[in-house]
Short mmCIF file of C-alpha atoms in Angstrom, two decimals:
data_model
loop_
_atom_site.label_atom_id
_atom_site.label_comp_id
_atom_site.label_asym_id
_atom_site.label_seq_id
_atom_site.Cartn_x
_atom_site.Cartn_y
_atom_site.Cartn_z
CA MET A 1 3.22 75.23 116.26
CA THR A 2 1.21 75.68 119.29
CA SER A 3 -2.09 77.29 119.97
CA THR A 4 -2.07 80.76 121.35
CA ALA A 5 -4.29 82.74 123.63
CA PRO A 6 -8.01 82.56 122.87
CA ARG A 7 -10.52 85.26 123.51
CA LEU A 8 -10.34 86.13 127.20
CA THR A 9 -13.15 88.66 127.53
CA HIS A 10 -16.82 87.95 128.01
CA SER A 11 -18.07 89.50 124.83
CA ALA A 12 -17.52 92.32 122.43
CA SER A 13 -20.69 94.03 123.50
CA SER A 14 -19.61 94.19 127.09
CA SER A 15 -16.48 96.09 126.21
CA SER A 16 -17.45 98.41 123.40
CA SER A 17 -20.00 101.01 122.63
CA ASN A 18 -21.27 102.84 119.58
CA THR A 19 -19.07 105.84 120.34
CA GLN A 20 -15.79 103.92 120.49
CA PRO A 21 -13.29 104.59 117.68
CA GLN A 22 -12.71 101.89 115.12
CA LEU A 23 -9.38 100.14 114.74
CA SER A 24 -7.74 101.00 111.41
CA PRO A 25 -6.15 98.35 109.16
CA LEU A 26 -2.74 99.70 110.15
CA GLY A 27 -3.74 99.42 113.80
CA VAL A 28 -4.66 95.76 113.21
CA PHE A 29 -1.20 95.18 111.76
CA VAL A 30 0.47 96.86 114.74
CA LEU A 31 -1.43 94.69 117.23
CA LEU A 32 -0.58 91.57 115.24
CA MET A 33 3.09 92.51 115.41
CA GLY A 34 2.73 92.89 119.16
CA ALA A 35 1.34 89.35 119.41
CA PHE A 36 3.97 88.02 117.01
CA LEU A 37 6.91 88.80 119.30
CA PRO A 38 6.05 86.67 122.37
CA ILE A 39 4.82 83.76 120.25
CA ALA A 40 8.02 83.72 118.18
CA ASP A 41 10.06 84.10 121.35
CA PHE A 42 8.70 80.84 122.71
CA PHE A 43 10.07 78.90 119.73
CA ILE A 44 13.21 80.89 118.98
CA VAL A 45 14.86 79.65 122.19
CA ASN A 46 14.76 75.95 121.32
CA VAL A 47 17.38 76.14 118.56
CA ALA A 48 19.62 78.32 120.76
CA LEU A 49 19.79 75.93 123.73
CA PRO A 50 23.11 74.25 122.79
CA SER A 51 24.73 77.66 122.24
CA ILE A 52 23.41 78.86 125.60
CA SER A 53 24.81 75.72 127.21
CA ASP A 54 28.25 76.27 125.69
CA THR A 55 28.61 79.97 126.52
CA LEU A 56 27.02 80.00 129.98
CA HIS A 57 28.18 76.49 130.93
CA ALA A 58 24.57 75.55 131.63
CA SER A 59 23.48 72.05 132.58
CA GLY A 60 20.60 70.21 130.95
CA PRO A 61 18.23 70.94 133.86
CA ALA A 62 19.14 74.64 133.69
CA LEU A 63 18.27 74.67 129.98
CA GLU A 64 14.92 73.13 130.85
CA LEU A 65 14.30 76.03 133.22
CA VAL A 66 15.05 78.54 130.45
CA VAL A 67 12.08 77.07 128.57
CA ALA A 68 9.85 76.15 131.51
CA ALA A 69 10.19 79.47 133.37
CA TYR A 70 8.67 81.31 130.42
CA GLY A 71 5.84 78.77 130.24
CA ILE A 72 5.09 78.87 133.97
CA ALA A 73 4.77 82.66 134.01
CA TYR A 74 2.75 82.70 130.81
CA ALA A 75 0.31 80.04 131.99
CA SER A 76 -0.12 81.54 135.45
CA LEU A 77 -0.78 85.13 134.40
CA LEU A 78 -2.60 84.86 131.08
CA VAL A 79 -6.13 85.20 132.45
CA LEU A 80 -4.97 87.88 134.87
CA GLY A 81 -3.60 89.83 131.89
CA GLY A 82 -6.96 89.77 130.16
CA ARG A 83 -8.78 90.97 133.25
CA LEU A 84 -6.26 93.75 133.93
CA GLY A 85 -6.81 94.98 130.39
CA ASP A 86 -10.58 94.91 130.84
CA ARG A 87 -10.33 96.92 134.03
CA PHE A 88 -7.53 99.42 133.35
CA GLY A 89 -7.69 99.72 129.58
CA ARG A 90 -6.36 97.44 126.87
CA ARG A 91 -4.16 99.97 125.08
CA ARG A 92 -2.60 101.04 128.36
CA MET A 93 -1.94 97.44 129.33
CA PHE A 94 -0.66 96.58 125.83
CA LEU A 95 1.87 99.42 125.92
CA ALA A 96 2.99 98.68 129.48
CA ALA A 97 3.34 94.93 128.84
CA LEU A 98 5.16 95.43 125.54
CA GLY A 99 7.53 97.88 127.20
CA ALA A 100 8.22 95.32 129.94
CA PHE A 101 8.70 92.59 127.31
CA VAL A 102 11.30 94.72 125.49
CA VAL A 103 13.16 95.51 128.73
CA MET A 104 13.18 91.85 129.74
CA SER A 105 14.38 90.87 126.26
CA LEU A 106 17.33 93.21 126.76
CA ALA A 107 17.96 91.67 130.18
CA CYS A 108 17.84 88.16 128.66
CA GLY A 109 20.25 89.18 125.91
CA LEU A 110 22.74 90.63 128.43
CA ALA A 111 22.40 87.85 131.02
CA PRO A 112 25.90 87.08 132.40
CA ASP A 113 25.00 83.65 133.76
CA ILE A 114 22.35 80.97 133.51
CA GLY A 115 20.63 81.94 136.78
CA THR A 116 20.08 85.48 135.54
CA LEU A 117 18.79 84.17 132.21
CA VAL A 118 16.23 81.92 133.91
CA ALA A 119 15.04 84.79 136.12
CA THR A 120 14.69 87.22 133.22
CA ARG A 121 12.93 84.58 131.12
CA LEU A 122 10.41 84.22 133.95
CA LEU A 123 9.75 87.97 133.88
CA GLN A 124 9.65 87.96 130.08
CA GLY A 125 6.95 85.27 130.18
CA ALA A 126 4.97 87.34 132.66
CA ALA A 127 5.13 90.35 130.33
CA ALA A 128 4.01 88.18 127.41
CA ALA A 129 1.02 86.93 129.43
CA LEU A 130 -0.09 90.52 130.06
CA LEU A 131 0.50 91.51 126.44
CA VAL A 132 -1.16 88.86 124.27
CA PRO A 133 -4.74 89.01 125.68
CA GLN A 134 -5.01 92.73 124.83
CA VAL A 135 -4.71 92.00 121.12
CA LEU A 136 -7.78 89.79 120.80
CA ALA A 137 -9.74 91.84 123.33
CA THR A 138 -9.11 95.00 121.29
CA PHE A 139 -10.19 93.23 118.12
CA HIS A 140 -13.46 92.21 119.77
CA ALA A 141 -14.04 95.69 121.18
CA SER A 142 -13.18 97.87 118.19
CA LEU A 143 -14.00 95.77 115.12
CA SER A 144 -17.23 94.29 113.84
CA GLY A 145 -18.60 92.12 111.06
CA GLU A 146 -16.27 91.00 108.30
CA ARG A 147 -13.39 93.16 109.57
CA LYS A 148 -13.42 91.32 112.90
CA VAL A 149 -13.57 87.91 111.22
CA ARG A 150 -10.68 88.85 108.96
CA ALA A 151 -8.59 90.18 111.86
CA LEU A 152 -9.12 86.98 113.87
CA ALA A 153 -8.18 84.85 110.87
CA MET A 154 -5.03 86.94 110.43
CA TYR A 155 -4.22 86.40 114.11
CA GLY A 156 -4.40 82.64 113.61
CA ALA A 157 -2.13 82.86 110.57
CA VAL A 158 0.34 85.11 112.39
CA SER A 159 0.51 82.60 115.24
CA GLY A 160 1.56 79.87 112.84
CA LEU A 161 4.00 82.14 111.01
CA ALA A 162 5.54 83.20 114.33
CA ALA A 163 6.27 79.57 115.12
CA VAL A 164 7.96 79.04 111.75
CA PHE A 165 9.82 82.35 111.94
CA GLY A 166 10.98 81.67 115.49
CA GLN A 167 12.66 78.42 114.48
CA LEU A 168 14.28 79.86 111.34
CA ALA A 169 15.28 83.24 112.77
CA GLY A 170 16.71 81.61 115.87
CA GLY A 171 18.82 79.28 113.77
CA PHE A 172 20.01 82.10 111.50
CA LEU A 173 20.91 84.47 114.33
CA VAL A 174 22.77 81.86 116.34
CA THR A 175 24.68 80.59 113.30
CA ALA A 176 25.54 84.14 112.18
CA ASP A 177 27.17 84.75 115.59
CA VAL A 178 26.94 88.53 115.10
CA GLY A 179 29.97 90.16 116.71
CA GLY A 180 30.73 86.97 118.61
CA THR A 181 27.48 87.30 120.58
CA HIS A 182 26.41 83.68 119.93
CA TRP A 183 22.75 83.27 121.07
CA ARG A 184 22.16 86.77 122.47
CA PRO A 185 20.67 88.33 119.28
CA ILE A 186 17.62 86.03 119.57
CA PHE A 187 16.52 88.25 122.46
CA LEU A 188 18.08 91.54 121.40
CA ILE A 189 16.18 91.50 118.08
CA ASN A 190 13.02 92.19 120.09
CA ILE A 191 14.27 95.64 121.11
CA PRO A 192 14.11 97.56 117.79
CA VAL A 193 11.00 95.73 116.65
CA GLY A 194 9.26 96.23 119.99
CA ALA A 195 10.21 99.91 120.09
CA LEU A 196 8.65 100.49 116.66
CA VAL A 197 5.46 98.67 117.70
CA LEU A 198 5.31 100.74 120.91
CA VAL A 199 5.46 104.04 119.04
CA ALA A 200 2.94 102.93 116.41
CA ALA A 201 0.51 101.44 118.95
CA SER A 202 0.44 104.63 121.02
CA ARG A 203 -0.86 106.46 117.94
CA LEU A 204 -2.90 103.87 116.07
CA VAL A 205 -4.60 101.67 118.69
CA PRO A 206 -7.79 103.07 120.26
CA ALA A 207 -8.28 102.98 124.01
CA THR A 208 -10.92 100.43 125.07
CA ARG A 209 -11.96 98.81 128.33
CA SER A 210 -14.81 96.60 129.51
CA GLN A 211 -17.91 98.25 130.90
CA HIS A 212 -18.45 95.16 133.06
CA ALA A 213 -14.92 94.10 133.99
CA VAL A 214 -14.58 90.76 135.77
CA THR A 215 -13.03 90.84 139.22
CA ILE A 216 -9.33 90.03 139.40
CA ASP A 217 -8.66 86.76 141.20
CA PHE A 218 -5.30 87.52 142.82
CA PRO A 219 -5.48 84.72 145.46
CA GLY A 220 -6.32 82.09 142.84
CA THR A 221 -3.57 83.33 140.53
CA VAL A 222 -0.94 83.24 143.28
CA LEU A 223 -1.96 79.78 144.48
CA PHE A 224 -2.08 78.33 140.97
CA ALA A 225 1.37 79.76 140.20
CA ALA A 226 2.70 78.34 143.48
CA THR A 227 1.27 74.90 142.65
CA LEU A 228 2.86 74.90 139.19
CA THR A 229 6.20 76.05 140.56
CA ALA A 230 6.22 73.47 143.35
CA LEU A 231 5.60 70.76 140.75
CA LEU A 232 7.93 71.83 137.95
CA ILE A 233 11.03 72.96 139.83
CA PRO A 234 11.78 69.62 141.53
CA LEU A 235 10.94 67.71 138.34
CA THR A 236 13.52 69.70 136.38
CA GLN A 237 16.21 69.87 139.05
CA GLY A 238 15.69 66.66 141.04
CA PRO A 239 17.22 64.08 138.65
CA SER A 240 20.50 65.97 138.21
CA LEU A 241 20.84 66.84 141.90
CA GLY A 242 20.09 63.38 143.20
CA TRP A 243 16.69 64.34 144.59
CA PRO A 244 17.71 66.31 147.70
CA ALA A 245 15.22 66.77 150.55
CA TRP A 246 13.89 70.13 149.33
CA THR A 247 12.70 68.57 146.04
CA TRP A 248 10.59 66.04 147.94
CA ILE A 249 9.25 68.75 150.25
CA LEU A 250 8.08 70.75 147.23
CA LEU A 251 6.48 67.70 145.61
CA LEU A 252 4.66 66.87 148.85
CA ALA A 253 3.40 70.46 148.93
CA VAL A 254 1.78 70.11 145.48
CA PRO A 255 -1.41 68.28 146.58
CA VAL A 256 -1.74 70.60 149.58
CA LEU A 257 -1.47 73.66 147.36
CA GLY A 258 -3.84 72.06 144.85
CA VAL A 259 -6.52 71.47 147.47
CA LEU A 260 -6.04 74.98 148.82
CA THR A 261 -6.37 76.42 145.32
CA TYR A 262 -9.61 74.51 144.73
CA THR A 263 -11.00 75.61 148.10
CA VAL A 264 -10.22 79.28 147.48
CA GLU A 265 -11.60 79.13 143.92
CA SER A 266 -14.82 77.49 145.14
CA ARG A 267 -15.24 80.15 147.82
CA THR A 268 -14.67 82.91 145.26
CA GLU A 269 -17.27 81.44 142.92
CA ARG A 270 -19.85 80.99 145.70
CA SER A 271 -19.41 84.64 146.67
CA GLY A 272 -20.29 85.77 143.14
CA GLY A 273 -16.77 86.32 141.82
CA VAL A 274 -15.19 84.81 138.71
CA PRO A 275 -12.17 82.72 139.76
CA LEU A 276 -9.17 81.96 137.60
CA LEU A 277 -10.25 78.30 137.35
CA PRO A 278 -14.04 78.15 138.03
CA PRO A 279 -14.86 74.81 139.71
CA SER A 280 -18.36 74.74 138.20
CA LEU A 281 -16.86 75.00 134.73
CA LEU A 282 -14.25 72.35 135.43
CA ARG A 283 -16.98 69.95 136.54
CA LEU A 284 -18.62 69.94 133.09
CA PRO A 285 -17.88 66.50 131.54
CA SER A 286 -16.74 67.95 128.21
CA VAL A 287 -14.42 70.40 129.95
CA TRP A 288 -12.70 68.10 132.42
CA ARG A 289 -12.42 65.24 129.95
CA GLY A 290 -11.00 67.50 127.25
CA LEU A 291 -8.58 69.23 129.62
CA SER A 292 -7.42 65.91 131.08
CA ILE A 293 -6.36 64.94 127.54
CA LEU A 294 -5.04 68.36 126.54
CA LEU A 295 -2.63 68.64 129.50
CA PRO A 296 -0.51 65.55 128.70
CA PHE A 297 -0.86 66.12 124.94
CA ALA A 298 0.54 69.64 125.23
CA GLY A 299 3.23 68.23 127.52
CA GLY A 300 4.28 65.81 124.80
CA PHE A 301 4.60 68.62 122.29
CA GLY A 302 6.57 70.85 124.65
CA ALA A 303 8.96 67.98 125.32
CA PHE A 304 9.28 67.20 121.61
CA MET A 305 10.46 70.70 120.68
CA PHE A 306 13.03 70.62 123.48
CA VAL A 307 14.26 67.09 122.76
CA PHE A 308 14.42 67.49 118.98
CA ALA A 309 16.56 70.65 119.15
CA LEU A 310 19.07 69.03 121.50
CA THR A 311 19.12 65.78 119.50
CA VAL A 312 19.94 67.30 116.13
CA GLN A 313 22.44 69.85 117.47
CA ASN A 314 24.21 67.99 120.28
CA GLY A 315 23.74 64.51 118.88
CA LEU A 316 23.97 64.99 115.11
CA HIS A 317 26.19 68.08 115.47
CA VAL A 318 24.00 70.14 113.15
CA ASP A 319 24.31 73.92 113.41
CA ALA A 320 21.44 76.04 114.70
CA LEU A 321 20.38 77.25 111.24
CA HIS A 322 19.96 73.75 109.85
CA SER A 323 18.24 72.72 113.09
CA GLY A 324 15.66 75.42 112.43
CA LEU A 325 15.32 74.33 108.82
CA ALA A 326 14.89 70.72 109.91
CA ILE A 327 11.71 71.49 111.84
CA LEU A 328 10.25 73.53 108.94
CA PRO A 329 8.16 70.64 107.43
CA MET A 330 6.44 70.13 110.78
CA ALA A 331 5.82 73.85 111.23
CA LEU A 332 4.43 74.35 107.72
CA LEU A 333 2.10 71.34 107.90
CA PHE A 334 0.89 72.48 111.31
CA LEU A 335 0.16 75.93 109.87
CA LEU A 336 -1.61 74.49 106.81
CA GLY A 337 -3.52 72.02 108.96
CA SER A 338 -4.64 74.79 111.30
CA LEU A 339 -6.26 76.56 108.35
CA VAL A 340 -8.22 73.55 107.06
CA SER A 341 -8.83 71.53 110.24
CA PRO A 342 -11.78 73.62 111.54
CA LYS A 343 -13.87 72.52 108.53
CA ILE A 344 -12.73 68.91 108.89
CA ILE A 345 -13.52 68.89 112.60
CA ALA A 346 -16.91 70.53 112.00
CA ARG A 347 -17.82 67.71 109.63
CA TYR A 348 -16.31 64.64 111.29
CA GLY A 349 -16.09 65.72 114.95
CA ARG A 350 -14.17 63.48 117.32
CA GLY A 351 -13.52 61.01 114.49
CA ALA A 352 -11.25 63.60 112.88
CA LEU A 353 -9.49 64.05 116.20
CA ALA A 354 -8.80 60.30 116.40
CA ALA A 355 -7.57 60.34 112.79
CA GLY A 356 -5.23 63.21 113.62
CA ALA A 357 -3.84 61.20 116.52
CA VAL A 358 -3.17 58.22 114.24
CA ILE A 359 -1.39 60.46 111.69
CA GLN A 360 0.76 61.93 114.44
CA ILE A 361 1.61 58.47 115.78
CA LEU A 362 2.76 57.43 112.30
CA GLY A 363 4.93 60.52 112.03
CA LEU A 364 6.52 60.16 115.46
CA GLY A 365 7.03 56.42 115.03
CA SER A 366 8.73 56.98 111.67
CA LEU A 367 10.92 59.61 113.25
CA ILE A 368 12.10 57.18 115.93
CA ALA A 369 12.77 54.54 113.28
CA VAL A 370 14.92 56.89 111.21
CA MET A 371 16.84 58.19 114.22
CA THR A 372 17.62 54.79 115.72
CA SER A 373 18.29 52.80 112.53
CA GLN A 374 20.53 55.35 110.78
CA TRP A 375 22.27 57.03 113.72
CA PRO A 376 24.63 58.85 113.52
CA ASN A 377 24.34 59.17 109.72
CA VAL A 378 20.88 60.73 109.78
CA GLY A 379 20.20 63.18 106.94
CA LEU A 380 17.83 66.00 107.78
CA ALA A 381 15.97 65.42 104.51
CA GLU A 382 15.05 61.95 105.75
CA LEU A 383 13.25 63.52 108.70
CA ALA A 384 11.02 65.73 106.53
CA ILE A 385 8.14 63.30 105.88
CA PRO A 386 7.91 62.02 109.48
CA LEU A 387 7.94 65.61 110.77
CA ALA A 388 5.31 66.69 108.24
CA LEU A 389 3.03 63.82 109.31
CA ALA A 390 3.48 64.74 112.97
CA GLY A 391 2.66 68.40 112.27
CA ALA A 392 -0.43 67.61 110.21
CA GLY A 393 -1.79 65.21 112.81
CA GLN A 394 -1.07 67.60 115.63
CA SER A 395 -3.04 70.41 114.01
CA LEU A 396 -6.14 68.19 113.85
CA VAL A 397 -5.75 67.09 117.45
CA PHE A 398 -5.28 70.60 118.84
CA THR A 399 -8.26 71.97 116.91
CA GLY A 400 -10.42 69.03 117.96
CA LEU A 401 -9.46 69.30 121.63
CA PHE A 402 -10.20 73.02 121.67
CA ARG A 403 -13.62 72.35 120.14
CA ALA A 404 -14.31 69.46 122.53
CA VAL A 405 -13.45 71.47 125.64
CA LEU A 406 -15.54 74.50 124.69
CA VAL A 407 -18.51 72.90 122.96
CA ASP A 408 -20.65 72.73 126.13
CA CYS A 409 -19.19 75.83 127.75
CA PRO A 410 -22.03 78.26 128.67
CA PRO A 411 -21.96 81.43 126.53
CA HIS A 412 -21.54 83.68 129.58
CA HIS A 413 -18.43 81.68 130.48
CA GLY A 414 -17.01 81.75 126.95
CA GLY A 415 -14.07 84.03 127.70
CA VAL A 416 -13.34 82.35 131.03
CA GLY A 417 -13.48 78.90 129.43
CA GLY A 418 -11.03 79.97 126.75
CA GLY A 419 -8.73 81.35 129.42
CA VAL A 420 -8.83 78.10 131.40
CA LEU A 421 -8.10 76.12 128.24
CA ILE A 422 -5.02 78.09 127.21
CA THR A 423 -3.80 78.17 130.83
CA ILE A 424 -3.88 74.36 130.97
CA GLN A 425 -2.25 74.14 127.55
CA GLN A 426 0.66 76.37 128.53
CA SER A 427 1.01 74.49 131.81
CA GLY A 428 1.29 71.28 129.82
CA LEU A 429 4.04 72.69 127.61
CA ALA A 430 6.12 73.54 130.69
CA LEU A 431 5.31 70.20 132.35
CA GLY A 432 6.44 68.27 129.28
CA VAL A 433 9.86 69.93 129.33
CA ALA A 434 10.15 69.24 133.06
CA THR A 435 9.29 65.53 132.76
CA LEU A 436 10.17 64.04 129.37
CA GLY A 437 12.82 66.72 128.88
CA SER A 438 14.46 65.71 132.15
CA LEU A 439 14.26 62.05 131.18
CA PHE A 440 15.97 62.76 127.87
CA VAL A 441 18.74 64.85 129.45
CA ALA A 442 19.48 62.08 131.96
CA MET A 443 19.54 59.27 129.37
CA ALA A 444 21.35 61.22 126.64
CA LYS A 445 24.58 61.02 128.65
CA SER A 446 24.87 57.36 127.66
CA SER A 447 23.00 57.23 124.33
CA VAL A 448 21.34 60.10 122.48
CA PRO A 449 19.30 57.98 120.00
CA HIS A 450 18.06 55.72 122.81
CA ALA A 451 17.13 58.75 124.91
CA PHE A 452 15.30 60.22 121.90
CA ALA A 453 13.42 56.97 121.31
CA VAL A 454 12.33 56.73 124.95
CA ALA A 455 11.19 60.36 125.23
CA ILE A 456 9.33 60.41 121.91
CA GLY A 457 8.02 56.90 122.58
CA ALA A 458 6.46 58.23 125.77
CA GLN A 459 4.85 60.98 123.72
CA ILE A 460 3.47 58.34 121.35
CA GLY A 461 1.98 56.55 124.36
CA VAL A 462 0.16 59.74 125.33
CA VAL A 463 -1.22 60.14 121.80
CA VAL A 464 -2.34 56.49 121.73
CA LEU A 465 -4.30 57.03 124.94
CA LEU A 466 -5.76 60.18 123.41
CA ALA A 467 -6.93 58.26 120.33
CA LEU A 468 -8.57 55.65 122.56
CA GLY A 469 -10.08 58.32 124.78
CA THR A 470 -11.81 60.27 122.03
CA ARG A 471 -14.90 58.09 122.52
CA GLY A 472 -15.36 59.76 125.88
CA LEU A 473 -15.46 63.23 124.36
CA PRO A 474 -18.73 64.86 123.32
CA LYS A 475 -19.94 64.80 119.74
CA PHE A 476 -19.29 68.21 118.27
CA THR A 477 -20.01 68.16 114.55
CA ASN A 478 -22.24 70.93 113.22
CA SER A 479 -25.10 68.48 112.75
CA ASP A 480 -24.69 66.94 116.20
CA ASN A 481 -24.93 70.08 118.29
CA PRO A 482 -25.58 73.24 116.26
CA LYS A 483 -26.75 75.32 119.20
CA SER A 484 -23.65 74.66 121.26
CA LEU A 485 -21.40 75.38 118.33
CA ALA A 486 -23.13 78.63 117.61
CA ALA A 487 -22.66 79.74 121.17
CA ALA A 488 -19.13 78.49 121.61
CA PRO A 489 -16.47 81.16 121.81
CA VAL A 490 -14.01 81.59 119.01
CA VAL A 491 -10.58 80.12 119.69
CA GLU A 492 -7.78 80.98 117.34
CA VAL A 493 -5.14 78.34 116.71
#
């Protein structure tokens, strides 16, 4: 349902040699399973939020942090994870990160209170950020030709399947209430699966590392993470706490931290290093225009998944399993659209992106109409077509935005550009939960359907602006700019 980490290394040639062992088909499967876990874990939590609220007596803002903490850590450390793998070895980093992910999954599953759950989710997101980049980097380093193309295509398919599985498995596990454990199995299921992947990966995945590893930008990573945290924490906690002084202090610190981050990143780039967010790359019109649209668009999607789960479970009193089934039409159309949209985008360019936005607007608008006109007697079957339209349109928009951002990205910055893109996307997901999610939680106390209409209506507003703003994006059909497209890095959706 959401795009996952693109290629984060400079090139396959910079990280492989003729003497390196080849990755076997079984090794490809093992790596794909490793990527499957953190992607599914992002979505599996949404359907469990009401159960978490009931058992841990968690407030709406605390539930937002359960989602946002994972996103903050993932967004902040994703590029760092790729560079650590380049420098210290991808198999070594994969095994270490997967081990940490399993341990943090256990900690999440055993969390005695909401504060502990938020903290362990933060660490789980950090482990996921170090894990996922190693999968694509290993594919690029140890596969070639048709085998590499097939592995990358499988990665894209697995990403979509993980989204679908996360929703369904989360609903099934919560509804099953195994041994009276309520929501806890959604995290504990990672332990046996992760352990099997760990054992298999240690035997089947070859050791690779980059021969020209990019320097690790620790100052930029820390400052970017601090900026995100200073922005998101007060946005999630402020409304429920009555905006105490510390929330305003953090918000006032955001522009200061932002300027400091830009200054440090500029200095790193001038000295010959490769910063987390290269200012020269961000100044490219296609990059900054595309990212300025992607950030709020991803925010709208992150908010939607949060709001929809709470609406159907807390408002319509649907159990977690049927909540997962309800979102299935959107997930399946997003997966199908992700498979066909690259060809559509290649032919129609930004026109296809605008069309995708219109389709999504129709879906979201229909969803609001059904929710508000038939509440509280809303049948989940009546939501299927609106959700399917929203998923189909979203797949076109995401694919188009990824192409628009990277079309003019210099080849030597391909991996870095992909890292910046997915970092901004993940930041947007967390920001959406913190803003529109907070708005929904506050308004739902008086009227759930009205709160749903306002939150999703705000998302529609973002998509409308996107549709209008596509004229400012570069043309990126195959016939418009074949050289740029040939050089552009591959981004899996």
